[in-house]
Coordinates of C-alpha atoms in Angstrom, one line a residue:
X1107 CA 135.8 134.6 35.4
X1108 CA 139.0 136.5 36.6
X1109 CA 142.4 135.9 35.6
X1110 CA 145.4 134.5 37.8
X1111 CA 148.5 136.8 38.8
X1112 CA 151.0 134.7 40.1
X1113 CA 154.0 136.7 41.8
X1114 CA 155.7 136.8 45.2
X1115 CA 155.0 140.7 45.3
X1116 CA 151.9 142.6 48.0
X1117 CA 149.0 142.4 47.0
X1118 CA 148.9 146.2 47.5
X1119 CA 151.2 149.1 46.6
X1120 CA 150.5 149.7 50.6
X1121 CA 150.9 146.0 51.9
X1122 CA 149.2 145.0 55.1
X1123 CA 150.2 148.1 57.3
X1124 CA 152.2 146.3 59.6
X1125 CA 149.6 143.2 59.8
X1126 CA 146.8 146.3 60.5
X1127 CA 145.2 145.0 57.6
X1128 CA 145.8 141.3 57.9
X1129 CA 143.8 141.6 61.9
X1130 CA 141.2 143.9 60.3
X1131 CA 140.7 141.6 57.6
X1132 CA 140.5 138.6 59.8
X1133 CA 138.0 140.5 62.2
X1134 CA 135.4 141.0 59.1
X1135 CA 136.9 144.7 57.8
X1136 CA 138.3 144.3 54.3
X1137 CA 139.7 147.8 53.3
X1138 CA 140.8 148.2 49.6
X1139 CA 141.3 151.4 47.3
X1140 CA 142.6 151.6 44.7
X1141 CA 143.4 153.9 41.4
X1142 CA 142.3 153.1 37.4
X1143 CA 144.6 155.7 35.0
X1144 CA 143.3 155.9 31.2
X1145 CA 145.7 157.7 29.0
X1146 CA 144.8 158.3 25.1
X1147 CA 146.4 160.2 22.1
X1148 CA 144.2 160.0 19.1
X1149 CA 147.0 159.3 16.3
X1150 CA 144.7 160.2 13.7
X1151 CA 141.0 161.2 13.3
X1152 CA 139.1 164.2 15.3
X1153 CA 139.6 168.0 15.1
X1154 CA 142.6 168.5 17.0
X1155 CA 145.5 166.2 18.0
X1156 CA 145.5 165.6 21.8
X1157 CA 147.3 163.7 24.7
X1158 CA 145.3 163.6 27.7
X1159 CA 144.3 161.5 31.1
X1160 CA 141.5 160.7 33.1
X1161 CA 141.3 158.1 36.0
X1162 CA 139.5 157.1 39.5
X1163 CA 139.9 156.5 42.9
X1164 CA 137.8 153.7 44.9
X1165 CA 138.0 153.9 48.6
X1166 CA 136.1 150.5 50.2
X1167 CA 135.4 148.8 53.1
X1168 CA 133.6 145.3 52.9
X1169 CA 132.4 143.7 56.6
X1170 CA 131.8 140.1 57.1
X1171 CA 129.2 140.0 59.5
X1172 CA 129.9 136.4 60.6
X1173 CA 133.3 137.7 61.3
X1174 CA 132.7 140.8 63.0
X1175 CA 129.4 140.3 65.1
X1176 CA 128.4 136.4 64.2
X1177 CA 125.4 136.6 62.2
X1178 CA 126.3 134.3 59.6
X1179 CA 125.9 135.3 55.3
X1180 CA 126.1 138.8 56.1
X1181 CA 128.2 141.3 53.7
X1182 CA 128.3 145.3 54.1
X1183 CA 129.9 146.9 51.2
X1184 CA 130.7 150.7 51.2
X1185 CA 132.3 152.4 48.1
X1186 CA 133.3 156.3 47.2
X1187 CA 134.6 157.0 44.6
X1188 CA 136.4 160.4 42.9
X1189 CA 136.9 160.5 39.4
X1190 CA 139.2 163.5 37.9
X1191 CA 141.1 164.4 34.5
X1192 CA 140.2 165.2 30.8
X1193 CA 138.1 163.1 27.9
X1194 CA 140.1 162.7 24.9
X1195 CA 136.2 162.6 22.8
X1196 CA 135.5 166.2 24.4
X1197 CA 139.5 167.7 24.0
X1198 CA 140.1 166.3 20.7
X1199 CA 136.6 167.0 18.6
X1200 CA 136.4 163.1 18.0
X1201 CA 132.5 163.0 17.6
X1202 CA 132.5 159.3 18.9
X1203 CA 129.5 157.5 20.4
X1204 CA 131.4 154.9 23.1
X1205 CA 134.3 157.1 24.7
X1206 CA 137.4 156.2 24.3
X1207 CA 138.1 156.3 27.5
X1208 CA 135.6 154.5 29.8
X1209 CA 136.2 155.8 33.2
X1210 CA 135.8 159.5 32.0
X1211 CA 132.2 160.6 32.7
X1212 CA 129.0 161.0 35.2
X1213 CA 131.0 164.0 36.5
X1214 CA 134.5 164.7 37.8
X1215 CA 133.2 164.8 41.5
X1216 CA 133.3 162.6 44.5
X1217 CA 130.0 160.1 45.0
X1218 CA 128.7 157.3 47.3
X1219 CA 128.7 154.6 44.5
X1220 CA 128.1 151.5 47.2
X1221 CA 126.1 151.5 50.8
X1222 CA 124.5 148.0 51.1
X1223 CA 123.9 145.1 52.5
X1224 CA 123.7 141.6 51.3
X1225 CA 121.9 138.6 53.2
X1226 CA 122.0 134.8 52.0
X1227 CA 119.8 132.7 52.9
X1228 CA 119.4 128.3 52.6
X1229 CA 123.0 127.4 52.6
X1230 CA 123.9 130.4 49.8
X1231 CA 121.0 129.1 47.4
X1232 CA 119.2 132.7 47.8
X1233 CA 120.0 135.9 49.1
X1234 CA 118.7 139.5 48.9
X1235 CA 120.6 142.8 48.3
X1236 CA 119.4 146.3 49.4
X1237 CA 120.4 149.6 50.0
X1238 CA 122.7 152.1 47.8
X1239 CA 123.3 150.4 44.4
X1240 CA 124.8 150.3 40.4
X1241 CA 122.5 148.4 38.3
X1242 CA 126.1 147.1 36.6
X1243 CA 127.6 145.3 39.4
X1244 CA 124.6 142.5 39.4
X1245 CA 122.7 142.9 35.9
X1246 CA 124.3 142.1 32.6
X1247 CA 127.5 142.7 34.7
X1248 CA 130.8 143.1 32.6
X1249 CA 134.5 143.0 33.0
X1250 CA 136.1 146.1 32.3
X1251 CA 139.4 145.1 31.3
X1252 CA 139.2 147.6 28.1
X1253 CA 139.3 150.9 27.3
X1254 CA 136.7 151.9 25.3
X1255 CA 133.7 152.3 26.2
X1256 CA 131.6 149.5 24.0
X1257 CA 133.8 146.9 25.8
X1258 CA 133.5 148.0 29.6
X1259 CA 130.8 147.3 32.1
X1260 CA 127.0 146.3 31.9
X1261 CA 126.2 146.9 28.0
X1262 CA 122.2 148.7 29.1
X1263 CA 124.1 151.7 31.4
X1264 CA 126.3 152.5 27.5
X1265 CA 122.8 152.7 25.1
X1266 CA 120.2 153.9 28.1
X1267 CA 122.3 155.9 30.4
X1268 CA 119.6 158.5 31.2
X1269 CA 118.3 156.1 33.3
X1270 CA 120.0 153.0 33.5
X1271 CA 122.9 154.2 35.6
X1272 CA 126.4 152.0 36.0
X1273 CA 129.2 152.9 38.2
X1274 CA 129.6 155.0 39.7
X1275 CA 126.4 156.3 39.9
X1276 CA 124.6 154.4 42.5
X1277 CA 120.5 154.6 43.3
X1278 CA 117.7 152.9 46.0
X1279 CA 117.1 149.7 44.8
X1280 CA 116.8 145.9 46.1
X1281 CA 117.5 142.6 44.3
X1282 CA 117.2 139.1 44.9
X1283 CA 118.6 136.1 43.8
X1284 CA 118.0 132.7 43.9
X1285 CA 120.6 129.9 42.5
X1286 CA 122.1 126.6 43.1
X1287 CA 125.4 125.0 41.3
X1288 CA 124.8 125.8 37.8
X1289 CA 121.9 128.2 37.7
X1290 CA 120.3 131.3 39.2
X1291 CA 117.5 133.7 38.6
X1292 CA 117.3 136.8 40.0
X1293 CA 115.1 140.4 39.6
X1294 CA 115.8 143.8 41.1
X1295 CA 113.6 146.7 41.8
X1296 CA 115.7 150.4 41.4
X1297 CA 114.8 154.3 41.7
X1298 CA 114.7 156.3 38.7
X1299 CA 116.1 159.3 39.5
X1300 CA 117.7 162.0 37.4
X1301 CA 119.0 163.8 40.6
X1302 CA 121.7 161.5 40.6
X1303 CA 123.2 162.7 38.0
X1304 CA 124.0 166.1 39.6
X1305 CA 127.9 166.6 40.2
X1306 CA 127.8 166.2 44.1
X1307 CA 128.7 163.9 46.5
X1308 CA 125.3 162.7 48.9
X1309 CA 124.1 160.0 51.3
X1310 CA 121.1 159.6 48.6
X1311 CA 118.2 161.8 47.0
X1312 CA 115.1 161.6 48.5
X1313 CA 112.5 163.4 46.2
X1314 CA 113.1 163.2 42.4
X1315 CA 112.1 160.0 41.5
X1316 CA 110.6 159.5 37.9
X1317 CA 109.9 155.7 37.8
X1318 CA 111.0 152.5 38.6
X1319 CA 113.9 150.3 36.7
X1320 CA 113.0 146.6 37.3
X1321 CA 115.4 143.8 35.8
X1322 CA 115.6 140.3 35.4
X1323 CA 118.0 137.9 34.8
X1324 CA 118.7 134.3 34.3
X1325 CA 121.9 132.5 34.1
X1326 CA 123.7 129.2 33.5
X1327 CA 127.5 128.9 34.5
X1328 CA 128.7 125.3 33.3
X1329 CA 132.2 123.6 33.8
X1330 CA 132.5 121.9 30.1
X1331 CA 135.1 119.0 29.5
X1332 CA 137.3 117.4 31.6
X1333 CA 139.5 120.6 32.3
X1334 CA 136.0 121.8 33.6
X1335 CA 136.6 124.7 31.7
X1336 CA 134.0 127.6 32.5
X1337 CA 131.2 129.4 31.0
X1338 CA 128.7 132.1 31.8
X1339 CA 125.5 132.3 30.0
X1340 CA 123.0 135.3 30.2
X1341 CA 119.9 136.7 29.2
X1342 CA 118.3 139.6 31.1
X1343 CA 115.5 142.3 30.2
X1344 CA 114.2 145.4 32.0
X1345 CA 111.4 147.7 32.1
X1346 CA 111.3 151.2 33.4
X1347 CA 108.3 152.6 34.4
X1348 CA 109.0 156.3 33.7
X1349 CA 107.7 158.5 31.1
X1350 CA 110.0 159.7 28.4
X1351 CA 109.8 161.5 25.3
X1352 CA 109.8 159.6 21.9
X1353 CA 113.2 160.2 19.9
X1354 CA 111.3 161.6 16.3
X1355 CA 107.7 162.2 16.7
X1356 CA 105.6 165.2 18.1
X1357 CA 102.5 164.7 19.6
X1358 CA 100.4 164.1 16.8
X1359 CA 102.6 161.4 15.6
X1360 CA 104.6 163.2 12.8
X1361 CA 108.1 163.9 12.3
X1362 CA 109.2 166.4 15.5
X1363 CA 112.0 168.1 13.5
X1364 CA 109.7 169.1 10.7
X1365 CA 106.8 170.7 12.9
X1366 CA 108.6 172.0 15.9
X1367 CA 105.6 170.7 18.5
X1368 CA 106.3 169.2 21.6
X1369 CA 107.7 165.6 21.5
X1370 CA 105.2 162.6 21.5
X1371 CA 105.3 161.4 25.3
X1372 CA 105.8 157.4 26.1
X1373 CA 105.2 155.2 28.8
X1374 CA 107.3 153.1 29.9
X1375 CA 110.6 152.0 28.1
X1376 CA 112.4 148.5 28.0
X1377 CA 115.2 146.3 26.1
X1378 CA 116.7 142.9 26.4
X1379 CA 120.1 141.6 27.0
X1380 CA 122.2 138.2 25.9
X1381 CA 125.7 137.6 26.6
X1382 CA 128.1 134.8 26.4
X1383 CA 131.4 133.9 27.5
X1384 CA 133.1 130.5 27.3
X1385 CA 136.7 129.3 28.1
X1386 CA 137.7 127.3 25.2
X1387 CA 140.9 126.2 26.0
X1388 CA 144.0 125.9 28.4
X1389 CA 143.1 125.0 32.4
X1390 CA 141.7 126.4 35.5
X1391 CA 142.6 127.1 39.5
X1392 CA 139.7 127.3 41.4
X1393 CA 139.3 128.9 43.7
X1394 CA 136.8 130.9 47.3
X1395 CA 135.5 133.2 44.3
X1396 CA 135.4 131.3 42.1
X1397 CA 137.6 129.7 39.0
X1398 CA 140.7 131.3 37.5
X1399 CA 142.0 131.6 34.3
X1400 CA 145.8 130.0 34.3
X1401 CA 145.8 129.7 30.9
X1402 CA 144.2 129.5 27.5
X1403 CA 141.6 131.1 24.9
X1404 CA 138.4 132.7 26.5
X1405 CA 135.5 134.2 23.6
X1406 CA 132.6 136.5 24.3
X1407 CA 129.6 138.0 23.3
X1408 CA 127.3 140.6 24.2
X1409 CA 124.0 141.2 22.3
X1410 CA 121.9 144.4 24.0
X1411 CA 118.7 145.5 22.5
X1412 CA 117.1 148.9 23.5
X1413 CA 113.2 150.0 23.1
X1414 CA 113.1 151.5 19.5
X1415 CA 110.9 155.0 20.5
X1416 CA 113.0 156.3 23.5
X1417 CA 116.8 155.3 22.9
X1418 CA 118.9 157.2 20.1
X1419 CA 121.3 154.2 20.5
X1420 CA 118.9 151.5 20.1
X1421 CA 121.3 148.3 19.8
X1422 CA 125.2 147.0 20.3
X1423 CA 126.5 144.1 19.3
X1424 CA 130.0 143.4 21.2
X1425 CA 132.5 140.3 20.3
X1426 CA 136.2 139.4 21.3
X1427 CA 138.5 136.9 22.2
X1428 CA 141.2 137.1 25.2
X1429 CA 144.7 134.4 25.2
X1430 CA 146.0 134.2 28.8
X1431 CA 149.8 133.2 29.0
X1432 CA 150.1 133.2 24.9
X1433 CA 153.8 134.0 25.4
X1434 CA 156.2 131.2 27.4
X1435 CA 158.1 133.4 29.1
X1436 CA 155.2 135.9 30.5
X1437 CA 153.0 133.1 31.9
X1438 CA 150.5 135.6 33.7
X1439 CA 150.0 138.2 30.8
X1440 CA 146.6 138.4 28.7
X1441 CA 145.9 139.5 24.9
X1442 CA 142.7 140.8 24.1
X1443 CA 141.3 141.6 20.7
X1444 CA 137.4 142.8 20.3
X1445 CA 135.2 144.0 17.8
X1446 CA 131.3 146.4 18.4
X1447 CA 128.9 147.9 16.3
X1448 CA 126.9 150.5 17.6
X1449 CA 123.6 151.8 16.1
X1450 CA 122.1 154.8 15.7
X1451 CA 118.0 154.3 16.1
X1452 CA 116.6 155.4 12.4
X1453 CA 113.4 156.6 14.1
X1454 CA 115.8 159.6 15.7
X1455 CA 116.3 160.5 12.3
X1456 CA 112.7 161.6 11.0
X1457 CA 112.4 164.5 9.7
X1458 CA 115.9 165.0 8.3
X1459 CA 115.9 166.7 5.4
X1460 CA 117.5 164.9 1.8
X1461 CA 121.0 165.1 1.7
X1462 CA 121.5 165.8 5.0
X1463 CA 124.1 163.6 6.9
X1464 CA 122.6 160.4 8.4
X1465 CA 124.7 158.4 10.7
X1466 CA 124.1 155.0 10.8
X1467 CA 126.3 152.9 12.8
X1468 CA 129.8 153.5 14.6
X1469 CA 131.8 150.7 15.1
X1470 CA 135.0 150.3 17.5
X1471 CA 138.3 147.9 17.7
X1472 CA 140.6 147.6 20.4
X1473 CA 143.7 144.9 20.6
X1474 CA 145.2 145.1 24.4
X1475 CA 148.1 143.4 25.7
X1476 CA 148.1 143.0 29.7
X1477 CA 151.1 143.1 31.5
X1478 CA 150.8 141.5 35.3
X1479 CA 154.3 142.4 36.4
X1480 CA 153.3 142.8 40.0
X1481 CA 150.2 142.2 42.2
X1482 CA 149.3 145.9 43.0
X1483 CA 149.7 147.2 39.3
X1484 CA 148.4 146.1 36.1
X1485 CA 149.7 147.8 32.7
X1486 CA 147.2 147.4 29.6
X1487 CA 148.6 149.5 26.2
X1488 CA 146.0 149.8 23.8
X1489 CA 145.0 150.0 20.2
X1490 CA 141.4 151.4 19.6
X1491 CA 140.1 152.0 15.6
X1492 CA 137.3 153.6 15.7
X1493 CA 135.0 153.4 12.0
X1494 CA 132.2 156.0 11.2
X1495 CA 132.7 157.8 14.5
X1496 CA 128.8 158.6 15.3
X1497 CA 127.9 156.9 12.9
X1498 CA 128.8 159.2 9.9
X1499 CA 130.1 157.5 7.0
X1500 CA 132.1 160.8 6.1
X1501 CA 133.8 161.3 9.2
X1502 CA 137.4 160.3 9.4
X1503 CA 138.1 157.5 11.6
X1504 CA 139.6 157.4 14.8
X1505 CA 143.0 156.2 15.6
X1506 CA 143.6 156.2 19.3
X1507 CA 147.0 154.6 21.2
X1508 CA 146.1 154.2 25.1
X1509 CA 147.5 153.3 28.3
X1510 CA 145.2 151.8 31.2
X1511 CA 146.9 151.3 34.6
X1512 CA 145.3 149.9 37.5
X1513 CA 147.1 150.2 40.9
X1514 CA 145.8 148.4 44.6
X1515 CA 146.7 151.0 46.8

């Protein structure tokens, strides 16, 4: 569900290159990059007052293969990205589970975050998907119109990020997908690999592997009313075969902390996913990919459960509600407000000893307003409260004012 800009201005701080891009494009190469900018000053909470910025570049070329060499429902996508700058969490002692700033992390380095193909199959109802891929962009996939982290991207990649890996971290994998209309179904198959994690910038690792992530989803996108206002409805689980070591008992099943013996070993680790998202009110363009927003009230929810032995973040719970074109005279701005707990697994905590501090659950606010001035840049000032940061009912909260600015290039 995306939201309509509607202005006379490029689509692109760059425009078409003198019509370059326009002949490219209309060949089957769609070039695009593009720069996200996330700016934070934590107002009041953490050990030191800071003002600092992170952001990323995306460099991409799509191919139509219909377009380019005639072999019809084929799509190349290839994606580096560099991501640079300071975390606010890090500079500013804020002891906070979900960042503050969601495109800081997985390295300040350049990677190969896309390299694959996709191939549909019966008229669009199925199609398959292999090659260099983010587990995010196709399984309990997010918006990430937000700045902190507990409202950005596929909820998994924030609880289980040692192996569930979102952009821009990108791993072997395959998925499938069949769908008609309303519905769809769909499983994947992906590499396990901590190697991917290292800070450097490769075609892929080939040795490494610890296991294998395979998820499954299945969806319903209705058009309610007769606006034909749209909805997305999700639930998804995954399992990952890889070993792992269980968060608070030792190998003979008591409390790690207290005996100091190696860490009880599992097998296997999985969790579950639901999320919702309705347009409630207002009206709708449609259009090649798919409806737009032009207006009106749009809720969501995202409920993501982890496997209670391996995860120190077991569970999130993640709620908001966006207004497109609330005020008359700014037609194509959005207001965002959202709400997320996040909790701290109690079976981590064995072993602690009494009166020791026990975080429990950290939970996050952030109001945006979105200002679409222009096609090419996008301007999102932002409020994040931030309550029990880590989860410890004596830490100060978090105040944050940010800036997030997206620019086509």
């Amino acid at each position: 569900m995306t939201f309509q800009q509607g202005t006379d201005a490029p689509d692109t701080l760059t425009g078409e290159w003198g019509g370059l891009r326009t002949r490219l494009r209309d060949d089957g190469l769609d070039l695009a990059a593009g720069y996200v900018s996330e700016t934070a000053w934590n107002a009041s909470g953490g050990m030191r007052e800071r003002v600092v910025e992170t952001g990323q570049f995306s460099f991409a070329a799509t191919i139509d293969t219909a377009k380019l060499i005639g072999l019809t429902g084929g799509t190349f996508q290839g994606t580096i990205t560099f991501r640079r700058g300071h975390d606010l969490g890090a500079d500013a002692g804020l002891g906070v589970l979900q960042q503050v700033q969601e495109v800081y992390g997985r390295g300040q380095t350049w990677r190969l975050t896309q390299l694959w193909y996709q191939q549909t199959f019966a008229e669009g109802r199925a199609d398959i998907k292999i090659g260099r891929l983010t587990q995010g962009e196709d399984f309990a996939a997010f918006s990430c119109q937000l700045q902190n982290l507990s409202f950005c991207g596929s909820p998994p990649g924030n609880l289980a990020g040692d192996y569930w890996y979102n952009w821009p971290i990108s791993q072997w994998g395959v998925r499938g997908r069949l769908r008609n209309d309303r519905f769809y179904a769909m499983v994947g198959a992906y590499e396990v690999n901590p190697r991917n994690l290292e800070n450097a910038f490769t075609f892929g690792r080939f040795h490494g592997a610890t296991g294998v992530l395979i998820p499954a989803e299945i969806g319903f996108t209705p058009r309610l009313g007769a606006s034909r206002l749209p909805g997305s409805y999700r639930f998804g689980g995954w399992y990952n075969t890889a070993e792992a070591n269980d968060v608070g008992l030792d190998i003979n099943g008591n409390p790690q902390a207290v005996t100091g013996l190696a860490p009880l070993r599992r097998t296997g680790r999985y969790g579950f996913y639901l999320q919702l998202q309705q347009q409630l009110s207002g009206s709708v363009e449609e259009g090649k990919a798919g409806p737009k927003v032009r207006n009106g009230l749009i809720a969501y929810l995202n409920i993501t459960q982890t496997d209670r032995h391996t995860t120190v973040t077991d569970n999130q719970v993640a709620a908001g509600l966006t207004y497109a074109g609330l005020i008359p005279f700014r037609p194509h701005d959005d207001v965002t407000f959202a709400v997320a707990r996040t909790n701290v697994n109690a079976n981590a905590l064995l072993g602690l000893a009494k009166g020791q501090a026990r975080p429990d659950a950290e939970y996050a606010a952030e109001f945006a307003y979105c200002i679409h001035t222009i096609r090419w840049l996008t301007l999102r000032p932002n409020l994040q409260y931030v309550v029990n940061p880590g989860g410890f009912t004596q830490a100060k909260d978090v105040v944050v004012l940010g800036l997030k600015a997206s620019v086509a290039l």
